[in-house]
Amino acid sequence: MELIAGISTVCFVTGVIIGSVIMAVFTTNEINQKK
C-alpha cells in the first residue's frame, strides 16, 4: 500500500508541476500577443 501511495503522490505532484508550466507558458503567450 505504501508503494501505491508513493506512486500516487509522485503522479499528483508531477501533474501539478506540468499544469503550472503550461499555465505559465499560456499566460506568457497572452502577454506577448497584447504587445
Short mmCIF file of C-alpha atoms in Angstrom, two decimals:
data_model
loop_
_atom_site.label_atom_id
_atom_site.label_comp_id
_atom_site.label_asym_id
_atom_site.label_seq_id
_atom_site.Cartn_x
_atom_site.Cartn_y
_atom_site.Cartn_z
CA MET A 1 0.00 0.00 0.00
CA GLU A 2 2.86 2.37 0.78
CA LEU A 3 4.30 1.87 -2.70
CA ILE A 4 0.96 2.67 -4.34
CA ALA A 5 0.56 5.77 -2.16
CA GLY A 6 4.07 6.91 -3.09
CA ILE A 7 3.39 6.48 -6.81
CA SER A 8 0.09 8.35 -6.49
CA THR A 9 1.85 11.22 -4.70
CA VAL A 10 4.56 11.42 -7.37
CA CYS A 11 1.94 11.41 -10.16
CA PHE A 12 -0.07 14.13 -8.40
CA VAL A 13 2.97 16.37 -7.82
CA THR A 14 4.18 15.83 -11.40
CA GLY A 15 0.73 16.71 -12.74
CA VAL A 16 0.62 19.90 -10.67
CA ILE A 17 4.10 20.94 -11.88
CA ILE A 18 3.22 20.26 -15.54
CA GLY A 19 -0.04 22.16 -15.14
CA SER A 20 1.78 25.14 -13.63
CA VAL A 21 4.29 25.16 -16.51
CA ILE A 22 1.51 25.02 -19.11
CA MET A 23 -0.36 27.88 -17.41
CA ALA A 24 2.85 29.94 -17.23
CA VAL A 25 3.54 29.41 -20.95
CA PHE A 26 -0.09 30.21 -21.85
CA THR A 27 -0.01 33.40 -19.75
CA THR A 28 3.30 34.47 -21.32
CA ASN A 29 1.88 33.94 -24.82
CA GLU A 30 -1.19 36.05 -23.94
CA ILE A 31 1.03 38.89 -22.65
CA ASN A 32 3.24 38.75 -25.75
CA GLN A 33 0.22 38.93 -28.07
CA LYS A 34 -1.04 42.11 -26.37
CA LYS A 35 2.20 43.99 -27.11
#
